Tab-separated table of N, CA and C in Angstrom:
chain	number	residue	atom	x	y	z
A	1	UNK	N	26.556	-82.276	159.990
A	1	UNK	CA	26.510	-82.185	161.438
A	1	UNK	C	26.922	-83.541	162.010
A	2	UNK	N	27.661	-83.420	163.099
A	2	UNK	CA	27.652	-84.720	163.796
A	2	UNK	C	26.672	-85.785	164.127
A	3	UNK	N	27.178	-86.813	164.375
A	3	UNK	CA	26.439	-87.909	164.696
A	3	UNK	C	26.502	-88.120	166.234
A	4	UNK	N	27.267	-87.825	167.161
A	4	UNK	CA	27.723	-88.346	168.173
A	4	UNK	C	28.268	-87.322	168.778
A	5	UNK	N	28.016	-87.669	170.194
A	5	UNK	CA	28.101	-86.064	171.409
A	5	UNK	C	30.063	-85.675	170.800
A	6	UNK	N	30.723	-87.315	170.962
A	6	UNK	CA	31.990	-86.550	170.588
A	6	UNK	C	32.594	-86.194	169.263
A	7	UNK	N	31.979	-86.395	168.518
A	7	UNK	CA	31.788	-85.360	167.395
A	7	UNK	C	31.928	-83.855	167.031
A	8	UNK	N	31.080	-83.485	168.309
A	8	UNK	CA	31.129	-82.068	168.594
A	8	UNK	C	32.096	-81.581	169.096
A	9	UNK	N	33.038	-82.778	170.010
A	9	UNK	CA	34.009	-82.019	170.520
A	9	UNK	C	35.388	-81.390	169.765
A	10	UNK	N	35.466	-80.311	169.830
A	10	UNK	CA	36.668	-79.388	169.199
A	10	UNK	C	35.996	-79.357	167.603
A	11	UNK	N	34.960	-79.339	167.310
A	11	UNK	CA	34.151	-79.084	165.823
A	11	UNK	C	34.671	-78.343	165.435
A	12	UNK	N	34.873	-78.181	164.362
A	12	UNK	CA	35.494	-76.560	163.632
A	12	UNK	C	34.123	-75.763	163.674
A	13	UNK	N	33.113	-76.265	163.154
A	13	UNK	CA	31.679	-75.554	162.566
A	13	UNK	C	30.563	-75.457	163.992
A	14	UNK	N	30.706	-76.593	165.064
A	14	UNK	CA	29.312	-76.793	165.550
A	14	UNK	C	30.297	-76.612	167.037
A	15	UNK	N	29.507	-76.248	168.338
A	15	UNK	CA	29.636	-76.462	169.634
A	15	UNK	C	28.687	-76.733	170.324
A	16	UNK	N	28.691	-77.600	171.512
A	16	UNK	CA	27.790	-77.873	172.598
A	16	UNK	C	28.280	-77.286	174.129
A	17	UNK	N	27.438	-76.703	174.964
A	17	UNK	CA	27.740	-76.542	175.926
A	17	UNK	C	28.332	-77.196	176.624
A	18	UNK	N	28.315	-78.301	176.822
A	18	UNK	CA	29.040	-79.379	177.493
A	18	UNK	C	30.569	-79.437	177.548
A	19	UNK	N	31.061	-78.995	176.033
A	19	UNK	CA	32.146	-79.096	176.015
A	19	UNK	C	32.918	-77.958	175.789
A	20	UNK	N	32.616	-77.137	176.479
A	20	UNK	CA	33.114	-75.760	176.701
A	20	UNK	C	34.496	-75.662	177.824
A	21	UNK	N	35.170	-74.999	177.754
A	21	UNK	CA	36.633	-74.819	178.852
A	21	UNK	C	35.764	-74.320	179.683
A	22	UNK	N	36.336	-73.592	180.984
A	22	UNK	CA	35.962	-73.331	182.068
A	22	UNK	C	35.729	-72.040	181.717
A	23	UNK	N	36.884	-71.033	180.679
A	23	UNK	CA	37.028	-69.911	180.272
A	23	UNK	C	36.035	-69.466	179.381
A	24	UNK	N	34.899	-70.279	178.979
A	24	UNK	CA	34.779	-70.064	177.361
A	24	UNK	C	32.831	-69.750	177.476
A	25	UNK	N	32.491	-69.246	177.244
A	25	UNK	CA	31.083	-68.738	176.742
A	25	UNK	C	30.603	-68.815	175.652
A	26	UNK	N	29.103	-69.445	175.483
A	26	UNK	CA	28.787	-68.721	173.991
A	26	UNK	C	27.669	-67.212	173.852
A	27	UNK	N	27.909	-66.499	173.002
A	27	UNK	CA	27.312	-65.324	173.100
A	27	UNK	C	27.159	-64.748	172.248
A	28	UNK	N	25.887	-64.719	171.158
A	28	UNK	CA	24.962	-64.534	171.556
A	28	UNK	C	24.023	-65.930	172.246
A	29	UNK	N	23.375	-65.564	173.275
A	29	UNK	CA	22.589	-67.458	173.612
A	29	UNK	C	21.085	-67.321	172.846
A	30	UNK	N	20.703	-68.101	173.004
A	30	UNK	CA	18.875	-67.574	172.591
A	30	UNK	C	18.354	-68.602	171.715
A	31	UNK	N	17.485	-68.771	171.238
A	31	UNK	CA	16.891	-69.715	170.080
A	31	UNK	C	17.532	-68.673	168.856
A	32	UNK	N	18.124	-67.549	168.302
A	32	UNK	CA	18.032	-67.413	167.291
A	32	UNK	C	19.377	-68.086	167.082
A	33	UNK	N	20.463	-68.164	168.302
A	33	UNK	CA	21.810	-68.302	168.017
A	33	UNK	C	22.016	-70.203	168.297
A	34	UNK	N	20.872	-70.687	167.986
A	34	UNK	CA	21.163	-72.219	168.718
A	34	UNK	C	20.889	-72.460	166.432
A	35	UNK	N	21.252	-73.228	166.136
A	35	UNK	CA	21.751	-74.043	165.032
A	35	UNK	C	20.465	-75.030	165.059
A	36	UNK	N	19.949	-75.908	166.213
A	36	UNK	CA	19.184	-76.905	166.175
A	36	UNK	C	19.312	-77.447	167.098
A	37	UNK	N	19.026	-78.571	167.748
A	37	UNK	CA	19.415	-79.455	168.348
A	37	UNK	C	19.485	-81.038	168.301
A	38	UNK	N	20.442	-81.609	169.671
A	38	UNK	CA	21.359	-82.905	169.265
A	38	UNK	C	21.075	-83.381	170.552
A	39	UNK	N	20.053	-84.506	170.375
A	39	UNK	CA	19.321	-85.196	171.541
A	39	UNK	C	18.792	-84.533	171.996
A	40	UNK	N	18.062	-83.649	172.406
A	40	UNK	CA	17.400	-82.174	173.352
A	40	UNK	C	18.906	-81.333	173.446
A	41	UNK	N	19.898	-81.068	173.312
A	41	UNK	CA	21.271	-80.252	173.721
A	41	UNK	C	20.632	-79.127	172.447
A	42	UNK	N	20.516	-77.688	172.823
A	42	UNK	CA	21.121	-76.414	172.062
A	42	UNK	C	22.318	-76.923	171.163
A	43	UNK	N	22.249	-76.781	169.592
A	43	UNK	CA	23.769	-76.603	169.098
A	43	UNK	C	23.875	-75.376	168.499
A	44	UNK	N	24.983	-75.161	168.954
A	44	UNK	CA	25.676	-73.330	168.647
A	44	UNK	C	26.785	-73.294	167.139
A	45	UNK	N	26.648	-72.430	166.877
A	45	UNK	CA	27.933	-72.151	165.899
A	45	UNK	C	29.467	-72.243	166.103
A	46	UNK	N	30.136	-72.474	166.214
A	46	UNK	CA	31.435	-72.210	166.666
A	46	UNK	C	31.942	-70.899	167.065
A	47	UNK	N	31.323	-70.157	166.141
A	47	UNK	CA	32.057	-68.865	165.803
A	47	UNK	C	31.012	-67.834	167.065
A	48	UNK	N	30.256	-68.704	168.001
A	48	UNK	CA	29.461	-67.735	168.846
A	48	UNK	C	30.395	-68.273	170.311
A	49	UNK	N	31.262	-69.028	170.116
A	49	UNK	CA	32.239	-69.281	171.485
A	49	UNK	C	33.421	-68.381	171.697
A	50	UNK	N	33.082	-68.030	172.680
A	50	UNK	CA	34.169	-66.387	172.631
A	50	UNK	C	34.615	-66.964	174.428
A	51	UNK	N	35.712	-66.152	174.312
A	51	UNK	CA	36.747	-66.208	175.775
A	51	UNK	C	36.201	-65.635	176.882
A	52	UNK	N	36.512	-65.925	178.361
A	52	UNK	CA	36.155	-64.816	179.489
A	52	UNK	C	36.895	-64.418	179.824
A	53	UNK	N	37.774	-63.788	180.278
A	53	UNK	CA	38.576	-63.294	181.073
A	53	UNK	C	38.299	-62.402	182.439
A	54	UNK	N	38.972	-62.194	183.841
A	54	UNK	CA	38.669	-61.506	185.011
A	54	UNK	C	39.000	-60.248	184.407
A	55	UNK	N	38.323	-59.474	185.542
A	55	UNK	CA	38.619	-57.941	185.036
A	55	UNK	C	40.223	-57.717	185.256
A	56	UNK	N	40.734	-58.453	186.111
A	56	UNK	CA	42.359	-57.923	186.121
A	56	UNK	C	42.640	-58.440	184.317
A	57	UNK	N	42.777	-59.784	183.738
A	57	UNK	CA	43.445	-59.812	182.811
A	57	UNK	C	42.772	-58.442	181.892
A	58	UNK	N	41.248	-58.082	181.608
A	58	UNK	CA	40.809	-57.283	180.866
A	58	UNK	C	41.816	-55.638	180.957
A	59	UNK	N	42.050	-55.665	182.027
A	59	UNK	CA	43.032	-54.442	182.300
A	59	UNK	C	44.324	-54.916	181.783
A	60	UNK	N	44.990	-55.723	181.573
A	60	UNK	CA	46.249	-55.884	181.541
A	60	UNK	C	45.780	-56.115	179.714
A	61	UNK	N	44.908	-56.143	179.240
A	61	UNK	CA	44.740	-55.972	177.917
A	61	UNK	C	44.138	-54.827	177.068
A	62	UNK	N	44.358	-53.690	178.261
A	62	UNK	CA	43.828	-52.444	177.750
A	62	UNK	C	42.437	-51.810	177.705
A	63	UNK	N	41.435	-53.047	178.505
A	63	UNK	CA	40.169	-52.742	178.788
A	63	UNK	C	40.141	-52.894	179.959
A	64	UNK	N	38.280	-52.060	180.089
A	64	UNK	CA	38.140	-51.951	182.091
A	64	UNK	C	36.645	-52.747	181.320
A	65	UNK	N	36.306	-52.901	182.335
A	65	UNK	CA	34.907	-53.787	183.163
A	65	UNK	C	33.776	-52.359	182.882
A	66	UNK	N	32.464	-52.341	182.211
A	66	UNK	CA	31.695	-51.879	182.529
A	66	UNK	C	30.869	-51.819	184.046
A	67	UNK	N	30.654	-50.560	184.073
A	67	UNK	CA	30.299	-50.700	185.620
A	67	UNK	C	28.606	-51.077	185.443
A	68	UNK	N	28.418	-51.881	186.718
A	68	UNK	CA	27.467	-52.778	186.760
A	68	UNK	C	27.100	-53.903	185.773
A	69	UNK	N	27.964	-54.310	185.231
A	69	UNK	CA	28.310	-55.654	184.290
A	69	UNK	C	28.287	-57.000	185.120
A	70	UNK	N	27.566	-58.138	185.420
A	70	UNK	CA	27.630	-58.557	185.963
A	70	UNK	C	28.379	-59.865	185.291
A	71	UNK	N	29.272	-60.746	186.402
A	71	UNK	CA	29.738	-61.574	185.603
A	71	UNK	C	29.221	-63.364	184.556
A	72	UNK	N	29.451	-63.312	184.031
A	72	UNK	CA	28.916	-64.176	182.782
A	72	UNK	C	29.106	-65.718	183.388
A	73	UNK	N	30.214	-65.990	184.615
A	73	UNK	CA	30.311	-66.792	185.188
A	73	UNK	C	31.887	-66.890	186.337
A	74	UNK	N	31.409	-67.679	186.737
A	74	UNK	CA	32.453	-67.411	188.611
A	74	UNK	C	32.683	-68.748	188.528
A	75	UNK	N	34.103	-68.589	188.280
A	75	UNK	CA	35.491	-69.383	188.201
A	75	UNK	C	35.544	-69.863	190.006
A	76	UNK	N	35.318	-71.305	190.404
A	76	UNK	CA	35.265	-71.377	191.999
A	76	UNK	C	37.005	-71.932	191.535
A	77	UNK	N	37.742	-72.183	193.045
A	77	UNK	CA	38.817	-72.382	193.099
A	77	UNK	C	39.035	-73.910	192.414
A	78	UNK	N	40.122	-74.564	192.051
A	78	UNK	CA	39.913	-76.402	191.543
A	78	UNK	C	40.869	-76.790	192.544
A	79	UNK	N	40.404	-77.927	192.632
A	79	UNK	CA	41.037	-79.044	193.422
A	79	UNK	C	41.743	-80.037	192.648
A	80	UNK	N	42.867	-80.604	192.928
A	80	UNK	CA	43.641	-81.339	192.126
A	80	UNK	C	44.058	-82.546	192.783
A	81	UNK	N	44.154	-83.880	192.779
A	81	UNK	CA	44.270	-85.194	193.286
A	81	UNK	C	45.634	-85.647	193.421
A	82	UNK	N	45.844	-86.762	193.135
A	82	UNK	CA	47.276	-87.418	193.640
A	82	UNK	C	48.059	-87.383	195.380
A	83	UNK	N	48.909	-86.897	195.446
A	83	UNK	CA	49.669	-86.701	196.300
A	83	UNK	C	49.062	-85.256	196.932
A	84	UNK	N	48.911	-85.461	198.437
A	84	UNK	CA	48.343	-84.482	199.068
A	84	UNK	C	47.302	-83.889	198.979
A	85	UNK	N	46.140	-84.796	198.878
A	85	UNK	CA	44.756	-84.774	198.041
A	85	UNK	C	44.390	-83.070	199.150
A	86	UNK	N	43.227	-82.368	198.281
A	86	UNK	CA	43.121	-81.422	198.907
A	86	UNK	C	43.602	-80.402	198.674
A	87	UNK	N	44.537	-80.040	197.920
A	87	UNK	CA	45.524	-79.305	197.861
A	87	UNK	C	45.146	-78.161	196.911
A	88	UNK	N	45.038	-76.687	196.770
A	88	UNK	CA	44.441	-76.534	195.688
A	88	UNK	C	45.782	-75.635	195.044
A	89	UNK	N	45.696	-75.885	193.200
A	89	UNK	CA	45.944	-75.506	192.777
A	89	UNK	C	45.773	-74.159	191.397
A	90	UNK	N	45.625	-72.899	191.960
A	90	UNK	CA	45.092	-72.062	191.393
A	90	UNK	C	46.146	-70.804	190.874
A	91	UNK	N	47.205	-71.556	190.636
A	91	UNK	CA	48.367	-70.345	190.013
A	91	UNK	C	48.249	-69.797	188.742
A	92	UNK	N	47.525	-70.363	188.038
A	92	UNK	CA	46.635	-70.115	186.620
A	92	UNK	C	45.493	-69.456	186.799
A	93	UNK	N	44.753	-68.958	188.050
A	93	UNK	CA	43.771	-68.464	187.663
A	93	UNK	C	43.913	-66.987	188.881
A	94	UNK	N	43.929	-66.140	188.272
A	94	UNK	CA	42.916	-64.409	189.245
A	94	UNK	C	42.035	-64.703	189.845
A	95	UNK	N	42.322	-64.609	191.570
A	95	UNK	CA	41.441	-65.005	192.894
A	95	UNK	C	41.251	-63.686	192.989
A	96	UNK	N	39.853	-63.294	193.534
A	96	UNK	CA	39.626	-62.334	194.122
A	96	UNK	C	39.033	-62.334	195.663
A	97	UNK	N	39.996	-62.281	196.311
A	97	UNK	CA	39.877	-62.539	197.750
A	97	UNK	C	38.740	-61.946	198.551
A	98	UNK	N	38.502	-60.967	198.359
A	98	UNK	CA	36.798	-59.992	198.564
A	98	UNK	C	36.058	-60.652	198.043
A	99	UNK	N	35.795	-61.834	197.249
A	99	UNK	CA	34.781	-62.878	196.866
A	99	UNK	C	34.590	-64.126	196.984
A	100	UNK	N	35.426	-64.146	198.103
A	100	UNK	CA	35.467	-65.991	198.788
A	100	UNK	C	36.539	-66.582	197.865
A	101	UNK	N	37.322	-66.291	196.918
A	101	UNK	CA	38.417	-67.320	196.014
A	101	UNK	C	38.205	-67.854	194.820
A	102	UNK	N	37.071	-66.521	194.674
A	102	UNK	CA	36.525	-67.155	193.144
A	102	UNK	C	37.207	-65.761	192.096
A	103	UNK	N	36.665	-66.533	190.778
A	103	UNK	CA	37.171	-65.216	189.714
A	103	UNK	C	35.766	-65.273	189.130
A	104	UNK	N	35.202	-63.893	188.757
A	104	UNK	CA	34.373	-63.311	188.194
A	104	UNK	C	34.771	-62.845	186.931
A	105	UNK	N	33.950	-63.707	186.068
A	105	UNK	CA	35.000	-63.770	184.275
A	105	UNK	C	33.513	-62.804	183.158
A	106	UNK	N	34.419	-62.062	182.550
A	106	UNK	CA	33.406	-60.872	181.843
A	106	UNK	C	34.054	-61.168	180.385
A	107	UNK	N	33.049	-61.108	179.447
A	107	UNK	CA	32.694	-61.513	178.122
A	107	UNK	C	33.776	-59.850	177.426
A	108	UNK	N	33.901	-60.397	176.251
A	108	UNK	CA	34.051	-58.976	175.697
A	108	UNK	C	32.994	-57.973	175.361
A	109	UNK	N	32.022	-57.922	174.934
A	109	UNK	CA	31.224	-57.312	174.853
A	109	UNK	C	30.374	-56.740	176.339
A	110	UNK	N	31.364	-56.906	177.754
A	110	UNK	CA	31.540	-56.146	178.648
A	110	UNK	C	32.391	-55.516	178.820
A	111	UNK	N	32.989	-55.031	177.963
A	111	UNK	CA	34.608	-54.383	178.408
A	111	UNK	C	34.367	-52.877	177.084
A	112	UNK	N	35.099	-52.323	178.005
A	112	UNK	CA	35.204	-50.720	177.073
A	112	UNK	C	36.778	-50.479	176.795
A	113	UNK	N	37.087	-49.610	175.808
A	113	UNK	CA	38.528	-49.075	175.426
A	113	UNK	C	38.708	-48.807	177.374
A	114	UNK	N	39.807	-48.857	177.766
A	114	UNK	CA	40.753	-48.213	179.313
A	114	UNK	C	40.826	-46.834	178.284
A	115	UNK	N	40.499	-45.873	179.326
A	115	UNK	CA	40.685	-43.849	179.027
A	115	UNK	C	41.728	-43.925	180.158
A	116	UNK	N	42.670	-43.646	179.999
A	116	UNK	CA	43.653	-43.459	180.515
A	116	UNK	C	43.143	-41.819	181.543
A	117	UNK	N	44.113	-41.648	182.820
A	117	UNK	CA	43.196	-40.524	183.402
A	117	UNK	C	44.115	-39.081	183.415
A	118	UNK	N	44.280	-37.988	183.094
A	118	UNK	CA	45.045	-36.780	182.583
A	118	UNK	C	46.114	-36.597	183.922
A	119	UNK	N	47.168	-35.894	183.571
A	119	UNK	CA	47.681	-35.418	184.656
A	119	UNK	C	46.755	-33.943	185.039
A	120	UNK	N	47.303	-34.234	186.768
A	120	UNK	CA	47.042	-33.447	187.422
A	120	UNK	C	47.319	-32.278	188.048
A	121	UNK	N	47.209	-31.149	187.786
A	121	UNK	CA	49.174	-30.275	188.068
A	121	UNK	C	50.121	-30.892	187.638
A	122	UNK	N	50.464	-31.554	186.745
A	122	UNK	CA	51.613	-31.963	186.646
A	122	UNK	C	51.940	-33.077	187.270
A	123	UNK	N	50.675	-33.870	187.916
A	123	UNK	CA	50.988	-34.778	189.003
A	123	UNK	C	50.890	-36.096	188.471
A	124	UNK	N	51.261	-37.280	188.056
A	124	UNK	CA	50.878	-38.867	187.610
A	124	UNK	C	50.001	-39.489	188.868
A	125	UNK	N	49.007	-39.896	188.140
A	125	UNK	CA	48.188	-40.555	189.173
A	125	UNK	C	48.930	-42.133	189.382
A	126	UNK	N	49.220	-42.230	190.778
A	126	UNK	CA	49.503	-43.697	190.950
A	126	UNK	C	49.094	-44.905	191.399
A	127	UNK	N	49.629	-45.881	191.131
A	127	UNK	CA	48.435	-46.852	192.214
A	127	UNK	C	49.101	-46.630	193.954
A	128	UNK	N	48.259	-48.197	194.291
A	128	UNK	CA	48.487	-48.026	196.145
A	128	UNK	C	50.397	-48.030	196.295
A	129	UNK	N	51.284	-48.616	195.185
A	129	UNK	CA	52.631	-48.954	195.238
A	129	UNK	C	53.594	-47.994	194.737
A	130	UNK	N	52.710	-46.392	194.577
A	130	UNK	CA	53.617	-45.567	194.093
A	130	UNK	C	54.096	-45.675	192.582
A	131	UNK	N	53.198	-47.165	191.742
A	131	UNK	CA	53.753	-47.290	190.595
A	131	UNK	C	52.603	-46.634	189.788
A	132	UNK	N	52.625	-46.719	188.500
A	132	UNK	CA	51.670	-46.883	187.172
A	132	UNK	C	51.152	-48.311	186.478
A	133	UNK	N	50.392	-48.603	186.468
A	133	UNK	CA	49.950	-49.886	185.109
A	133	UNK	C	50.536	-49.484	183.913
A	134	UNK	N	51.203	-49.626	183.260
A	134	UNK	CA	51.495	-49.660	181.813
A	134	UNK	C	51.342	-50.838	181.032
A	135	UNK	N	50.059	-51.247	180.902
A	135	UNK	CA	50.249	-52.693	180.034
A	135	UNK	C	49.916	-52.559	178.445
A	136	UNK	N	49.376	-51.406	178.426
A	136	UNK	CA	48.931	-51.225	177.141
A	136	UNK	C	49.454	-49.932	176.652
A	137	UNK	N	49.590	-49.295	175.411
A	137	UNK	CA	49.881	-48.074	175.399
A	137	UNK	C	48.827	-46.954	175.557
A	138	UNK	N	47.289	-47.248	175.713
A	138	UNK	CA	46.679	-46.450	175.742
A	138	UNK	C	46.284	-46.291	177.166
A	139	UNK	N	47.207	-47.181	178.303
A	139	UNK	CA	47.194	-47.040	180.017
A	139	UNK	C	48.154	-45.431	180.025
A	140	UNK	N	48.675	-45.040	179.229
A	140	UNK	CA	49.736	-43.899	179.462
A	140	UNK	C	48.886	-42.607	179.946
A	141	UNK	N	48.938	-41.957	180.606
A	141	UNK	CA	47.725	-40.712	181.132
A	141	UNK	C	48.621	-39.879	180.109
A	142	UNK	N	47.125	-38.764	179.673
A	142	UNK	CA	46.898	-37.833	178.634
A	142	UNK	C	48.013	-36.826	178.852
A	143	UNK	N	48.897	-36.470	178.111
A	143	UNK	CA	50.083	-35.454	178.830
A	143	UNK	C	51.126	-35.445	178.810
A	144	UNK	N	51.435	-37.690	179.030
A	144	UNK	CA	52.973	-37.755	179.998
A	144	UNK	C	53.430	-38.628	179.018
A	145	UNK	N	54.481	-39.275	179.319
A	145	UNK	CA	55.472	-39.882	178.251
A	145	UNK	C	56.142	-41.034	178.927
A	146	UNK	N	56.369	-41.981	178.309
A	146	UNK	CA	57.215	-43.178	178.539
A	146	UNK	C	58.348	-43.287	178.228
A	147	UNK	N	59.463	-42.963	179.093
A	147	UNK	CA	60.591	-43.019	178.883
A	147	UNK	C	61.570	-44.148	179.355
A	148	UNK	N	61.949	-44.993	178.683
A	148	UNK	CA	62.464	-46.213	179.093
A	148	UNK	C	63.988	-46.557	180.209
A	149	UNK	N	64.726	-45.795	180.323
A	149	UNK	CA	65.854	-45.708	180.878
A	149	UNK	C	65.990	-45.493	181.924
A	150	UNK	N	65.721	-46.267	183.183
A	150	UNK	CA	65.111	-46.297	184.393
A	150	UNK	C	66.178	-45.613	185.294
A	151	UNK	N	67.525	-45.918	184.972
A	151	UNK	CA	68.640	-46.099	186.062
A	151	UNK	C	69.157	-44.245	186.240
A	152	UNK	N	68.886	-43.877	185.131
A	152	UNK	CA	69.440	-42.446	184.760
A	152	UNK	C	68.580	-41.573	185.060
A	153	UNK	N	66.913	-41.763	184.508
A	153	UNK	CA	66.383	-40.758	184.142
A	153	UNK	C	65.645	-40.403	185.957
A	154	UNK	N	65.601	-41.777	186.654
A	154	UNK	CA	64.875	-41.575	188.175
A	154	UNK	C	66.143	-40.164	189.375
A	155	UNK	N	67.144	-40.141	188.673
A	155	UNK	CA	68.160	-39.266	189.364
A	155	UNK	C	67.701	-37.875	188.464
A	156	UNK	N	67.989	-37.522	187.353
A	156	UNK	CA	67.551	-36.840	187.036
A	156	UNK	C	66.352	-36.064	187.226
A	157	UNK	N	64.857	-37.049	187.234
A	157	UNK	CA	63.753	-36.546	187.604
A	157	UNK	C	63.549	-36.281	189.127
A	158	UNK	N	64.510	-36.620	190.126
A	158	UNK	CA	64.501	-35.797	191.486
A	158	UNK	C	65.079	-34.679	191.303
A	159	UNK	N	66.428	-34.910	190.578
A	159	UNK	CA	67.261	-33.576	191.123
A	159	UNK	C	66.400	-32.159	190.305
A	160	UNK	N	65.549	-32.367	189.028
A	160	UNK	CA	64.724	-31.290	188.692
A	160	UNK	C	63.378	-30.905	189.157
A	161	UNK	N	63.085	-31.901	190.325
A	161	UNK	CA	61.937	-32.072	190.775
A	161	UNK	C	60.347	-32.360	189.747
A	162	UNK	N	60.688	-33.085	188.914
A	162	UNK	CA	59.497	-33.348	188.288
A	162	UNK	C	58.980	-34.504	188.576
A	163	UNK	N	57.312	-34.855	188.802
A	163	UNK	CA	56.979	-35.999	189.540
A	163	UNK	C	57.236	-36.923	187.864
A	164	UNK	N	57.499	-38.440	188.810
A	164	UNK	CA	57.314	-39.518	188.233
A	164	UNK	C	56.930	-40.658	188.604
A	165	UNK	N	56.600	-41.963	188.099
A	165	UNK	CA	56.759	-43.197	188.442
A	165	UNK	C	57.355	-44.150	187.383
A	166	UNK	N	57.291	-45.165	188.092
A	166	UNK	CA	57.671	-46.520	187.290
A	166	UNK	C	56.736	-47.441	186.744
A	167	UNK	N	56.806	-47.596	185.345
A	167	UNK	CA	55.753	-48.416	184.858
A	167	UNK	C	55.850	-50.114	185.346
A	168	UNK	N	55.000	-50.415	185.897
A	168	UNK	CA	55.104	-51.826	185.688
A	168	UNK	C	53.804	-52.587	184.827
């Protein structure tokens, strides 16, 4: 075990809270999952530091958000210095504007397989843009098919009248 707080940092074997990303959790927490401790600090395993991600990236990776999951921690917006102090820079991170500009980041062990949802009559459910999510292959609704050839097949699927959309 280390000797020294920076020791711990980037450990292969040991972690401290302290030196965690903004993204990063450990989980399970508890006295059974703490190793010992280093000056009064909890030390964790390595292998109990797992990722967060917002529920948008969890969707764009083929999972949804359990409902009533609350989040594990809230990403506030960052501020960045130099030139034009004030300024914020958040092009790296999923704002959710219905929550003041923060991101609400969920563990994996909040996230379920995405069930894709059946057609309806024959109908593709779409979002508010008339499109589909396709980020994963199991976003495809129960029924329908992905056909790649955008320029041809959108003339075709009017002139036979069968509904469609566009994956994005």
């Amino acid at each position: 075990m280390p000797t020294t707080f920076v020791g711990f940092k980037n450990h292969p074997l040991y972690a401290l809270e302290r030196h965690l990303l903004a993204r990063e959790a450990i989980y399970p927490t508890g006295i059974r999952a703490e190793l010992g401790k280093f000056k009064g600090e909890p030390v964790y395993p390595r292998a109990n530091v797992v990722p967060l991600c917002t529920a948008r990236d969890w969707e764009k990776r083929g999972f949804e958000v359990l409902a009533g999951s609350e989040p594990v921690k809230i990403e506030k917006k960052r501020k960045f210095g130099g030139k034009g102090k004030g300024k914020v820079d958040n092009s790296a991170m999923e704002i959710d504007d219905e929550n003041d500009g923060v991101a609400h980041l969920f563990g994996q062990w909040q996230v379920k397989d995405y069930i894709a949802p059946e057609l309806v009559d024959g109908k593709i459910p779409k979002n508010e843009f008339g499109n589909i999510n396709l980020f994963h292959p199991r976003m495809l609704p129960v029924g329908s098919r992905h056909l790649t050839e955008q320029s041809t097949l959108k003339k075709a699927a009017r002139a036979l009248g069968v509904d469609f959309a566009v994956a994005v």
